[in-house]
Each structure stands twice: as structure tokens, then as C-alpha cells.
mmCIF file of C-alpha atoms and ligand atoms in Angstrom:
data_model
loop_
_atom_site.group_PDB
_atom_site.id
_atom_site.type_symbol
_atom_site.label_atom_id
_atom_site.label_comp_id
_atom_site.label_asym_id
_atom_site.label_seq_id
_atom_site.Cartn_x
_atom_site.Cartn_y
_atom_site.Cartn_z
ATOM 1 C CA UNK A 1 3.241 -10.112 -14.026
ATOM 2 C CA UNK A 2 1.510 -13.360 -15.569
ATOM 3 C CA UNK A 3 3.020 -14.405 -18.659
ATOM 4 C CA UNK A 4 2.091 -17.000 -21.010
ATOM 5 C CA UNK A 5 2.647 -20.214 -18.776
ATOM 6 C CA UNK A 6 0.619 -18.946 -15.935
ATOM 7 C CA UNK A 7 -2.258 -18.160 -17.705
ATOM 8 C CA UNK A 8 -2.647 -21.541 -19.177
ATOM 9 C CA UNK A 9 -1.995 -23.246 -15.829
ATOM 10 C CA UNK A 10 -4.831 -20.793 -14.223
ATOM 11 C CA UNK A 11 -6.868 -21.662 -17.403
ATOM 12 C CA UNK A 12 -6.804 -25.172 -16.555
ATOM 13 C CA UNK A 13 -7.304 -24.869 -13.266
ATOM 14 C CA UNK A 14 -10.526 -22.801 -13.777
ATOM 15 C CA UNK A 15 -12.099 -24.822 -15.715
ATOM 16 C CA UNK A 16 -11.359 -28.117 -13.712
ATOM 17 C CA UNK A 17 -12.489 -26.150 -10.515
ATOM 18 C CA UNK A 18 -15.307 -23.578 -11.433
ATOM 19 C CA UNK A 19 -16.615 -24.185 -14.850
ATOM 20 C CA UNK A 20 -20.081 -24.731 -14.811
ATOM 21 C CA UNK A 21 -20.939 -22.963 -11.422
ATOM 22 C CA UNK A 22 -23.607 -19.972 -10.670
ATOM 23 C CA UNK A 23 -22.971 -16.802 -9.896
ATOM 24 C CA UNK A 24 -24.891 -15.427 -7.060
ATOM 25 C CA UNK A 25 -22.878 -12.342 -6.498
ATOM 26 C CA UNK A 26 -20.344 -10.498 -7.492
ATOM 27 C CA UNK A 27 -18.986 -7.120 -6.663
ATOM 28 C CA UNK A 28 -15.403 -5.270 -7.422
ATOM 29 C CA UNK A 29 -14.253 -5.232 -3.860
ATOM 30 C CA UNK A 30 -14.170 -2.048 -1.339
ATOM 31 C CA UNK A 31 -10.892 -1.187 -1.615
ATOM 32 C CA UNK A 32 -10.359 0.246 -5.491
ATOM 33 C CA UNK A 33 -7.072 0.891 -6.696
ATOM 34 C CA UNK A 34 -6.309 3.115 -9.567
ATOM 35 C CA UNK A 35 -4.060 1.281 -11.267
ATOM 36 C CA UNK A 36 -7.295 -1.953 -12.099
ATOM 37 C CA UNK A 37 -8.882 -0.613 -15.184
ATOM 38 C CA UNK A 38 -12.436 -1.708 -15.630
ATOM 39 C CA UNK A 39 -14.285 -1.542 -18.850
ATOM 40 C CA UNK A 40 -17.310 -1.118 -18.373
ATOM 41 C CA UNK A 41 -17.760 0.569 -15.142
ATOM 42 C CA UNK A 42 -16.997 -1.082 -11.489
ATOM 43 C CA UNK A 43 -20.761 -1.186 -10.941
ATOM 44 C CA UNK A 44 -22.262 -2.428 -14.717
ATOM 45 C CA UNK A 45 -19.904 -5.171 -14.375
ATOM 46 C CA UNK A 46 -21.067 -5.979 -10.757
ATOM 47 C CA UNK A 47 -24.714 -5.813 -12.422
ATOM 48 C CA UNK A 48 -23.504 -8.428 -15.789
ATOM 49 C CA UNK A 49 -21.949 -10.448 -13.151
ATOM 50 C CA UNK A 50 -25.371 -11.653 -11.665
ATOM 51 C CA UNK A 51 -26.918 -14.837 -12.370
ATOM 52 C CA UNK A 52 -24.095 -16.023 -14.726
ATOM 53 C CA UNK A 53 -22.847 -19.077 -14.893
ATOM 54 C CA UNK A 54 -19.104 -19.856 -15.603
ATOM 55 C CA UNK A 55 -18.577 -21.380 -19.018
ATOM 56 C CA UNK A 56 -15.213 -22.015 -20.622
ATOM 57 C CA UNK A 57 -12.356 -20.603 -19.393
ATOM 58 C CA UNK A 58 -9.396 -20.077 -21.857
ATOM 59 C CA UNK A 59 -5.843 -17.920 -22.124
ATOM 60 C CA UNK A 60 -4.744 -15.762 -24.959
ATOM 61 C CA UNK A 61 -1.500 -14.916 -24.467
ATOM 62 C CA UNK A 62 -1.305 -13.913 -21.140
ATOM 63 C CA UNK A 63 -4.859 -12.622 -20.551
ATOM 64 C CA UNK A 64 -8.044 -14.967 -18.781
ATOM 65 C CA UNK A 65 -10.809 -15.410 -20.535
ATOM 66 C CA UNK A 66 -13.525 -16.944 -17.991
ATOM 67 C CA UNK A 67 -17.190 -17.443 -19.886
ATOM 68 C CA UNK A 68 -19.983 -15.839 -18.345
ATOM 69 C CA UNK A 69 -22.781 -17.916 -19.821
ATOM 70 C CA UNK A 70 -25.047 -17.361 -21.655
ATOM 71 C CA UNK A 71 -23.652 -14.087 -23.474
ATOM 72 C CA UNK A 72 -20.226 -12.698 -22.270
ATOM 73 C CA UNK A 73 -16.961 -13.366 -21.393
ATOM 74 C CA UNK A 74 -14.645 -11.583 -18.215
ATOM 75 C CA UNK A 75 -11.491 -10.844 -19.258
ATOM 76 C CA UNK A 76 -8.416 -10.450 -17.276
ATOM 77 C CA UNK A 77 -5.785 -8.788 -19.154
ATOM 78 C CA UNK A 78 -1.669 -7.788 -18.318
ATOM 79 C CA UNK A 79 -2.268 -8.425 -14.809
ATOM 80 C CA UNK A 80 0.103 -8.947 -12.026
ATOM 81 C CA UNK A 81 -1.793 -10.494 -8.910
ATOM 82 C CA UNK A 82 -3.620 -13.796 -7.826
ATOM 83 C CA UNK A 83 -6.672 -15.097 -9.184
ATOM 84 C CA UNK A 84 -7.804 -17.625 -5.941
ATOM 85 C CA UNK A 85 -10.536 -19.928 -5.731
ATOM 86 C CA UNK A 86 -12.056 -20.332 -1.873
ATOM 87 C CA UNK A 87 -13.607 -23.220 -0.703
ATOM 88 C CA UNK A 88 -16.748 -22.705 1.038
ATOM 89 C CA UNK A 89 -15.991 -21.097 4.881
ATOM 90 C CA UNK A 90 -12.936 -19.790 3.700
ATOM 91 C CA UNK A 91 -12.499 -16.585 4.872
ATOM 92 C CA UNK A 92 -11.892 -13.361 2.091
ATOM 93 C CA UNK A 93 -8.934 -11.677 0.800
ATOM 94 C CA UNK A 94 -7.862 -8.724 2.627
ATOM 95 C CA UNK A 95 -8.261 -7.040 -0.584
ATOM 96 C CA UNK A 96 -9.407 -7.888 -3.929
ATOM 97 C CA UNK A 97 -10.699 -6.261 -7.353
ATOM 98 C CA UNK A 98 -13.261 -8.665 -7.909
ATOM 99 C CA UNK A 99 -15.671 -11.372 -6.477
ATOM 100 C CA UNK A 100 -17.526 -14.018 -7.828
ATOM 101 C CA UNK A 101 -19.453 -15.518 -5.067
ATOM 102 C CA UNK A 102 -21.448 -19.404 -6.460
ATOM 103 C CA UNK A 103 -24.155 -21.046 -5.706
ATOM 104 C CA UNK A 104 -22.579 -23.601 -3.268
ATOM 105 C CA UNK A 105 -20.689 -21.028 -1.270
ATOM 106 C CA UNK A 106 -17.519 -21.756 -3.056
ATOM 107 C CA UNK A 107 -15.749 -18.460 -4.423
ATOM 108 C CA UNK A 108 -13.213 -16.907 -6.782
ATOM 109 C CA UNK A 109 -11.299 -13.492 -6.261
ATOM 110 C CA UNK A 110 -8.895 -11.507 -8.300
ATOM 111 C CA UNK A 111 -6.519 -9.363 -6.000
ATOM 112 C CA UNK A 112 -4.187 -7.020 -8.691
ATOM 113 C CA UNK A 113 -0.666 -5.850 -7.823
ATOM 114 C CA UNK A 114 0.607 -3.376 -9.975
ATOM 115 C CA UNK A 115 -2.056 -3.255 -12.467
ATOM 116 C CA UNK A 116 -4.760 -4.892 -14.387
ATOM 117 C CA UNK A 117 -7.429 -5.049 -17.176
ATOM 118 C CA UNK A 118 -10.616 -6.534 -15.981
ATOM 119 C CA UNK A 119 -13.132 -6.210 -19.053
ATOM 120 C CA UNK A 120 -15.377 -7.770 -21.149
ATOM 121 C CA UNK A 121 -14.743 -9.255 -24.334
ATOM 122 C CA UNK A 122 -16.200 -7.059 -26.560
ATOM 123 C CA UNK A 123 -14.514 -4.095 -24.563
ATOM 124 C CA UNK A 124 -11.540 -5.625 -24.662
ATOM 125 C CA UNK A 125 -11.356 -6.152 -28.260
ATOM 126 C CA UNK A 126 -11.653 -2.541 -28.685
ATOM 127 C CA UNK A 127 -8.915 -1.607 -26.699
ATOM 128 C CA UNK A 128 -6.035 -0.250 -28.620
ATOM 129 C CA UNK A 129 -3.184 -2.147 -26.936
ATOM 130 C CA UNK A 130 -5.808 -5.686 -27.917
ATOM 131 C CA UNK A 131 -5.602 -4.271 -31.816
ATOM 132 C CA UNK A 132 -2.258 -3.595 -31.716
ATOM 133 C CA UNK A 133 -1.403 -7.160 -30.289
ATOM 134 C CA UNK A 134 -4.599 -8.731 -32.912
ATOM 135 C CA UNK A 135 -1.668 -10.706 -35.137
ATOM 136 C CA UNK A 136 0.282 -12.054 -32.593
ATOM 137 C CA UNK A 137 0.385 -15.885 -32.445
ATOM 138 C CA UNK A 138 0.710 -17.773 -29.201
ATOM 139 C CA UNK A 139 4.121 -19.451 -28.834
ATOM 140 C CA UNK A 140 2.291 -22.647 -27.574
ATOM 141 C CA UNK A 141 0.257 -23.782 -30.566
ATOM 142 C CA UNK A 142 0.657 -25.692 -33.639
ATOM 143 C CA UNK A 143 1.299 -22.656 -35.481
ATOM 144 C CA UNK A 144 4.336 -21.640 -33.595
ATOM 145 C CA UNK A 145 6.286 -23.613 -36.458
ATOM 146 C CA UNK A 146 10.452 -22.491 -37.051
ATOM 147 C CA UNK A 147 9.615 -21.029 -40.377
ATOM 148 C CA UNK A 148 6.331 -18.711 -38.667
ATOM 149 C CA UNK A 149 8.944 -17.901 -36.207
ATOM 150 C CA UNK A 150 11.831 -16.637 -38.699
ATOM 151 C CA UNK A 151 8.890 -14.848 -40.670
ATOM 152 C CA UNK A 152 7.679 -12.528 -37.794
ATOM 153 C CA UNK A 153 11.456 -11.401 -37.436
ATOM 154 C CA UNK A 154 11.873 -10.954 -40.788
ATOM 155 C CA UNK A 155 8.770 -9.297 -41.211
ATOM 156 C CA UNK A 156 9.121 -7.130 -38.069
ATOM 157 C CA UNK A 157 8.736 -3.127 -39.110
ATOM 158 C CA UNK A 158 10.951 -1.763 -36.300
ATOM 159 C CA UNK A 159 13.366 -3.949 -37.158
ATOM 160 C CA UNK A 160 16.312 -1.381 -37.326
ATOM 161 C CA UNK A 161 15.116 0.558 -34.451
ATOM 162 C CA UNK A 162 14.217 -1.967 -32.216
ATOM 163 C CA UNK A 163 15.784 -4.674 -29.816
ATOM 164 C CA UNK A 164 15.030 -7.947 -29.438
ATOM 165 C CA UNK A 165 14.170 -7.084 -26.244
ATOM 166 C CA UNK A 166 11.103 -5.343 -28.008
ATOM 167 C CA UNK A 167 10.452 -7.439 -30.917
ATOM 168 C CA UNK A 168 9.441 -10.114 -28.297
ATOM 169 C CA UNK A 169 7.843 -7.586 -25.324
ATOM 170 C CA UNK A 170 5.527 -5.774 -27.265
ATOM 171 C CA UNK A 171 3.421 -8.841 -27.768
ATOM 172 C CA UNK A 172 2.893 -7.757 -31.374
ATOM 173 C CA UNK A 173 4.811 -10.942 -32.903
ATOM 174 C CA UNK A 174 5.236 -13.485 -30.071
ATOM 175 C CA UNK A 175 1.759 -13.337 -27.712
ATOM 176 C CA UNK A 176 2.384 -13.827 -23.960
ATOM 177 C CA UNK A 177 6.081 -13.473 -23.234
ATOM 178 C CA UNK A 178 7.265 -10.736 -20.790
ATOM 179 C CA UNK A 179 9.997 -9.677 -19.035
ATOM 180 C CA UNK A 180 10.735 -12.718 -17.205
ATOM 181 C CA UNK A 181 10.541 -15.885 -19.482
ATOM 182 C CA UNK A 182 12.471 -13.601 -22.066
ATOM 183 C CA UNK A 183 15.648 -13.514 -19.638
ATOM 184 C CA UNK A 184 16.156 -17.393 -19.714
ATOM 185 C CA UNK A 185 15.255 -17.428 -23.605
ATOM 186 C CA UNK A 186 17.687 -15.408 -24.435
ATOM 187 C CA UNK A 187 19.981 -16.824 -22.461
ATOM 188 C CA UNK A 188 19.433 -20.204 -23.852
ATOM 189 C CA UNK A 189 19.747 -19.059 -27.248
ATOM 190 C CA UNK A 190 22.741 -16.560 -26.483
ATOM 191 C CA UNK A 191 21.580 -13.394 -27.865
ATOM 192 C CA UNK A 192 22.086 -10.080 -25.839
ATOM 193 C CA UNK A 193 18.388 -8.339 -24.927
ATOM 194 C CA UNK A 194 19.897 -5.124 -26.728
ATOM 195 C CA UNK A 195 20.562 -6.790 -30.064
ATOM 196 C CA UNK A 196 18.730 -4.892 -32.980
ATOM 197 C CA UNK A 197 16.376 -7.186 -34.600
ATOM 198 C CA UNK A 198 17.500 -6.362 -37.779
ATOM 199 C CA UNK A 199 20.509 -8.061 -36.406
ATOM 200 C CA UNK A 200 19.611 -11.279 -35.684
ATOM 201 C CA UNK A 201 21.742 -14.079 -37.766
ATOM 202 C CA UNK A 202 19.825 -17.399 -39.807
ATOM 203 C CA UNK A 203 21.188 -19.268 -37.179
ATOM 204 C CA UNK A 204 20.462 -17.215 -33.861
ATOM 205 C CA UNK A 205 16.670 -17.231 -35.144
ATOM 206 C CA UNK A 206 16.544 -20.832 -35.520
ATOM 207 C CA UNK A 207 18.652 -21.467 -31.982
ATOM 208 C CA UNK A 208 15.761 -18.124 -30.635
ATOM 209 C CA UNK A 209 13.171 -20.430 -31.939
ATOM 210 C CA UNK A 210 13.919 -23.525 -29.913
ATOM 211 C CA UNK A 211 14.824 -21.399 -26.586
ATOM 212 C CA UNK A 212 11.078 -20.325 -27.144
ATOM 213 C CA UNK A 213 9.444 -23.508 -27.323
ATOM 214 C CA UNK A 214 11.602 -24.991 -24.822
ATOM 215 C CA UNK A 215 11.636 -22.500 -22.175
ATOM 216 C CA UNK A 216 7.043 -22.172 -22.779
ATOM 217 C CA UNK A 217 6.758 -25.576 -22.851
ATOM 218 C CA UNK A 218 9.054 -26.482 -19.906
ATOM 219 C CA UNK A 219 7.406 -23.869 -17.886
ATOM 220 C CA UNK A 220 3.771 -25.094 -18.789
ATOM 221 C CA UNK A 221 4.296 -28.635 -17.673
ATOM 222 C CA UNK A 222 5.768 -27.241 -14.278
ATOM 223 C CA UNK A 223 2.456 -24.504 -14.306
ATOM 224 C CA UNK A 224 4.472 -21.685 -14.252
ATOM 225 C CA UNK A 225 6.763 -19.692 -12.213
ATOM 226 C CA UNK A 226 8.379 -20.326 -8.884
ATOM 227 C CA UNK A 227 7.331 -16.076 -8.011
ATOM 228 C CA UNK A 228 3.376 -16.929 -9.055
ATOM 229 C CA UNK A 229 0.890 -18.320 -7.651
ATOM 230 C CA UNK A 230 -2.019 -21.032 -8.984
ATOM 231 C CA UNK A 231 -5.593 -20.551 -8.093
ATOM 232 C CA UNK A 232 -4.944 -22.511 -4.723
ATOM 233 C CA UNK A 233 -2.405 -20.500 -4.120
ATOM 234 C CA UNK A 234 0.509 -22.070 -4.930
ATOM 235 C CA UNK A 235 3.687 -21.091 -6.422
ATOM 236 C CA UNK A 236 4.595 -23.097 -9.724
ATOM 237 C CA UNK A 237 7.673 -25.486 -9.972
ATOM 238 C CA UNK A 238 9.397 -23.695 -12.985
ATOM 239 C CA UNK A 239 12.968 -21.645 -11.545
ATOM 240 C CA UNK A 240 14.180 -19.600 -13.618
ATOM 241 C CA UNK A 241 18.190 -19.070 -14.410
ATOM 242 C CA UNK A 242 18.173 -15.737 -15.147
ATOM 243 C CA UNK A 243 16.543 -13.448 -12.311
ATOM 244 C CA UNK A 244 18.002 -11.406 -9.263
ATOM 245 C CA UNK A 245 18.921 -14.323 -7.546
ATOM 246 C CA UNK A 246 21.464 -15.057 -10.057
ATOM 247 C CA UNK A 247 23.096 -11.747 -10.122
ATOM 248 C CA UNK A 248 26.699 -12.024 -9.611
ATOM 249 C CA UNK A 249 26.312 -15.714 -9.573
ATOM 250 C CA UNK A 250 28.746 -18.019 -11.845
ATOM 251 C CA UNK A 251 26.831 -18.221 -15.268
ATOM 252 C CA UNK A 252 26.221 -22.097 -15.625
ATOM 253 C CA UNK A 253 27.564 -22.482 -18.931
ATOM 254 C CA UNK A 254 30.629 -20.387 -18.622
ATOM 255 C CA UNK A 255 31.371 -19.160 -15.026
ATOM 256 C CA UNK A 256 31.231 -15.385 -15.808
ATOM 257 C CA UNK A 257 29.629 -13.334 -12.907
ATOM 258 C CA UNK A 258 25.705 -13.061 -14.029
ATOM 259 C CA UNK A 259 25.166 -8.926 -14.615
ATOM 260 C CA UNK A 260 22.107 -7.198 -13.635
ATOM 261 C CA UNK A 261 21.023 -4.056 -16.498
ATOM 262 C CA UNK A 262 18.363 -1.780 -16.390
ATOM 263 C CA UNK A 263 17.125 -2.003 -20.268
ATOM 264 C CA UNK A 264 13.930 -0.705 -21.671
ATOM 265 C CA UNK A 265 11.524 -0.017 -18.454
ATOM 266 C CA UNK A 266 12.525 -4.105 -16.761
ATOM 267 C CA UNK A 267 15.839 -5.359 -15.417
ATOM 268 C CA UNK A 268 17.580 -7.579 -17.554
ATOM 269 C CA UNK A 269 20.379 -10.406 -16.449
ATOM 270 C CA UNK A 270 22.701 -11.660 -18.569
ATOM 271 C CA UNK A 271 26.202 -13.845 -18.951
ATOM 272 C CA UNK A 272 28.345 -10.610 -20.549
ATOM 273 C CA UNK A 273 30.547 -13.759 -21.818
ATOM 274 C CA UNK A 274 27.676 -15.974 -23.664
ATOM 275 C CA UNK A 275 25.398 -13.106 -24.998
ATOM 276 C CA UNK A 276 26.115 -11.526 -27.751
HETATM 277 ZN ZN1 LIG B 301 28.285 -17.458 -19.784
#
């Protein structure tokens, strides 16, 4: 899945590389899979898709929001997948949920594994899952300040009921952060993925706090992900500590054996040693 740090590296990369071309046609692909939701329909959104031109393209959290100028936007929501640009020539995906063919022969597909939202704006925003996430601020942003941070836990309803784990998951707080970046956050800041948020010490929320920024912003500058892929195609530079790869693996701080546990519908690794 895409998190926060992809979708601003594919941001970028869409607006450096399509922004500003014509669509001459687009379609949803031939082979639909029942996990890509579409709002609207596979074929009204083949219809909006005509004669648009691509205006700004910008992330929120760790959806795509590509403008379709003059009067929508496409968005592309919880995804796993690749988003790929195509030179002119190049030949098409084997499969893909959408097409976006331009004026100068150039293209863009989206290919979804697992699943996927592909909307428009204004059905997006009237998704449920959208409202629910509506007050969630975007760890990369001048807003993203220690005390906002320590607020949102404090704040956080579920806090005796819910993990961590959650608190950051659910996108309701913290937009953009998944399963992935959350393993190497919380390893940074020591704090066990099961820990209640109600929990949480003044100082693990400051230490939280910094693993956050760090671990975003270190993973934006190297666009993303060693597992993802850019809109060329390529994977991003950022390797994470905590994954399978490290399972049974000396932790780096400590030299416990990294564990592997199956918490809250996503693996989770941890040093059994350093997070409490
Ligand atoms: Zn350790």
C-alpha cells in the first residue's frame, strides 16, 4: 500500500511529467477487478475523462489528487499498485484500472493490487471513510508542530480501548501513515504497537513525535519505499528497519532477535527488548 511518502513523490512526479497535457482517451481497462471501487461508474468516468486536461496534481495523505481541468479532480485513494507514465511507443500494461491516453501519444496508467478508490472529488468527499479521516492533519506540514502532535493523543476518544497501533492507522489523527512506516516509527521511538494510547508517557509522545517527522521526512527525500515503485517505475531509496527481512535479525540497537506478530489485521516487527 502507498503511504504518505509515496504519494508525495508520485505527486511530484506528476506534475513535473504530465501536468498540463490533453486527454484524448481514457477508459478503465478490460480486465476489472472487484476489489477497484469506482465512484461514479467505470463508464461515466471514462465519459468525464474526455477532453480534459491535467491540472495540478497534489497528495492528501496518501491519496492522488490529479486535476482534470477545467472542473474536476481524479482521485486515487488507499491504493496499493503503480501509477506509470509511458512514453510515446511504449507498449501497455498487461493490466490496468485506468488509462489516460494525451495528446502527444504519451500515457499514464493505474494498475491496483489489492484494492483501490478511483473517484472524483466530490464523490470522494462523500465517502464515509473521507469524513471520518476529514480532521486528520498531514504529518508533513507546518502544522505537524510537537504540541498538535501531543494534542491529537490526548484528545484521542478511543484512547482506553485502542492501541497505538490504531491511534496512528486509522488515519483519523495522523493522515497517511500505514502499516509500514509505523513499524520503523515505533521502533525509533521505542513504544510497543500494542500499547494503549491512553498509555502513552509525556516523554514517549514527544520521543513518538520526532520518530514521525524523522522517519516522513527521511523517506520523502529518498521518494519513498524500497517495495514501491515511482511513476517510471522505480523503486524508492528509503529501506526500512523493521519489515520481514529483519525478522530474527539482531535488532541494531540492542542485538535481540527482531520478532514477527500478527496484530490488528498487518504484521508487526518489533525488538521484544527496546519496545515497551
Ligand atoms: Zn532492541
Amino acid at each position: 500500500m502507498i503511504e504518505l511518502p509515496e504519494a508525495v513523490t508520485i505527486a511530484r512526479q506528476l506534475n513535473e511529467t504530465i501536468k498540463g497535457k490533453r486527454i484524448v482517451e481514457g477508459n478503465t481497462g478490460e480486465s476489472p477487478h472487484k476489489f477497484v471501487f469506482y465512484k461514479p461508474s467505470r463508464e461515466k468516468l471514462a465519459r468525464l475523462l474526455l477532453k480534459k486536461s491535467i491540472g495540478e496534481v497534489t497528495s492528501l495523505g496518501r491519496s492522488i489528487h490529479i486535476g482534470l481541468e477545467p472542473n474536476e479532480v481524479l482521485v486515487i485513494d488507499e491504493f496499493g499498485g503503480k501509477l506509470l507514465y509511458h512514453d510515446p511507443g511504449a507498449q501497455l500494461p498487461k493490466k490496468y484500472h485506468l488509462l489516460l491516453k494525451f495528446e502527444d501519444n504519451s500515457f499514464f496508467t493505474v494498475a491496483i493490487q489489492g484494492w483501490g478508490f478511483i473517484s472524483t472529488l466530490t464523490e470522494w468527499k462523500q465517502s464515509k471513510w473521507v469524513i471520518l479521516r476529514s480532521n486528520a492533519i498531514s504529518p508533513f506540514g507546518a502544522e505537524f508542530t510537537s504540541k498538535r502532535f501531543i494534542d491529537l493523543v490526548e484528545g484521542y476518544e478511543d484512547k482506553e480501548k485502542d492501541s497505538i497501533k490504531t491511534f496512528f492507522t486509522n488515519g483519523r489523527s495522523v493522515a497517511g501513515i500505514g502499516n509500514s512506516y509505523l513499524q520503523d516509527i515505533l521502533f525509533r521511538a521505542k513504544v510497543s504497537p500494542k500499547r494503549k494510547v491512553a498509555d502513552i508517557t509525556a516523554k514517549e509522545k514527544k520521543v513518538l513525535y520526532g520518530a514521525v517527522k524523522d522517519t516522513i521526512e527521511k523517506a520523502i527525500r529518498q521518494n519513498g519505499r524500497a517495495s514501491e515503485r515511482d511513476i517510471f517505475d522505480k523503486p524508492g531509496n528509503y529501506s526500512q528497519i523493521m519489515d520481514r527481512y529483519a525478522v530474527d535479525k539482531p535488532c541494531p540497537n540492542c542485538g535481540t532477535a527482531i520478532q514477527k506478530i500478527s496484530y490488528l489485521g498487518g504484521s508487526c516487527y518489533i525488538c521484544p527488548q527496546c519496545q515497551r
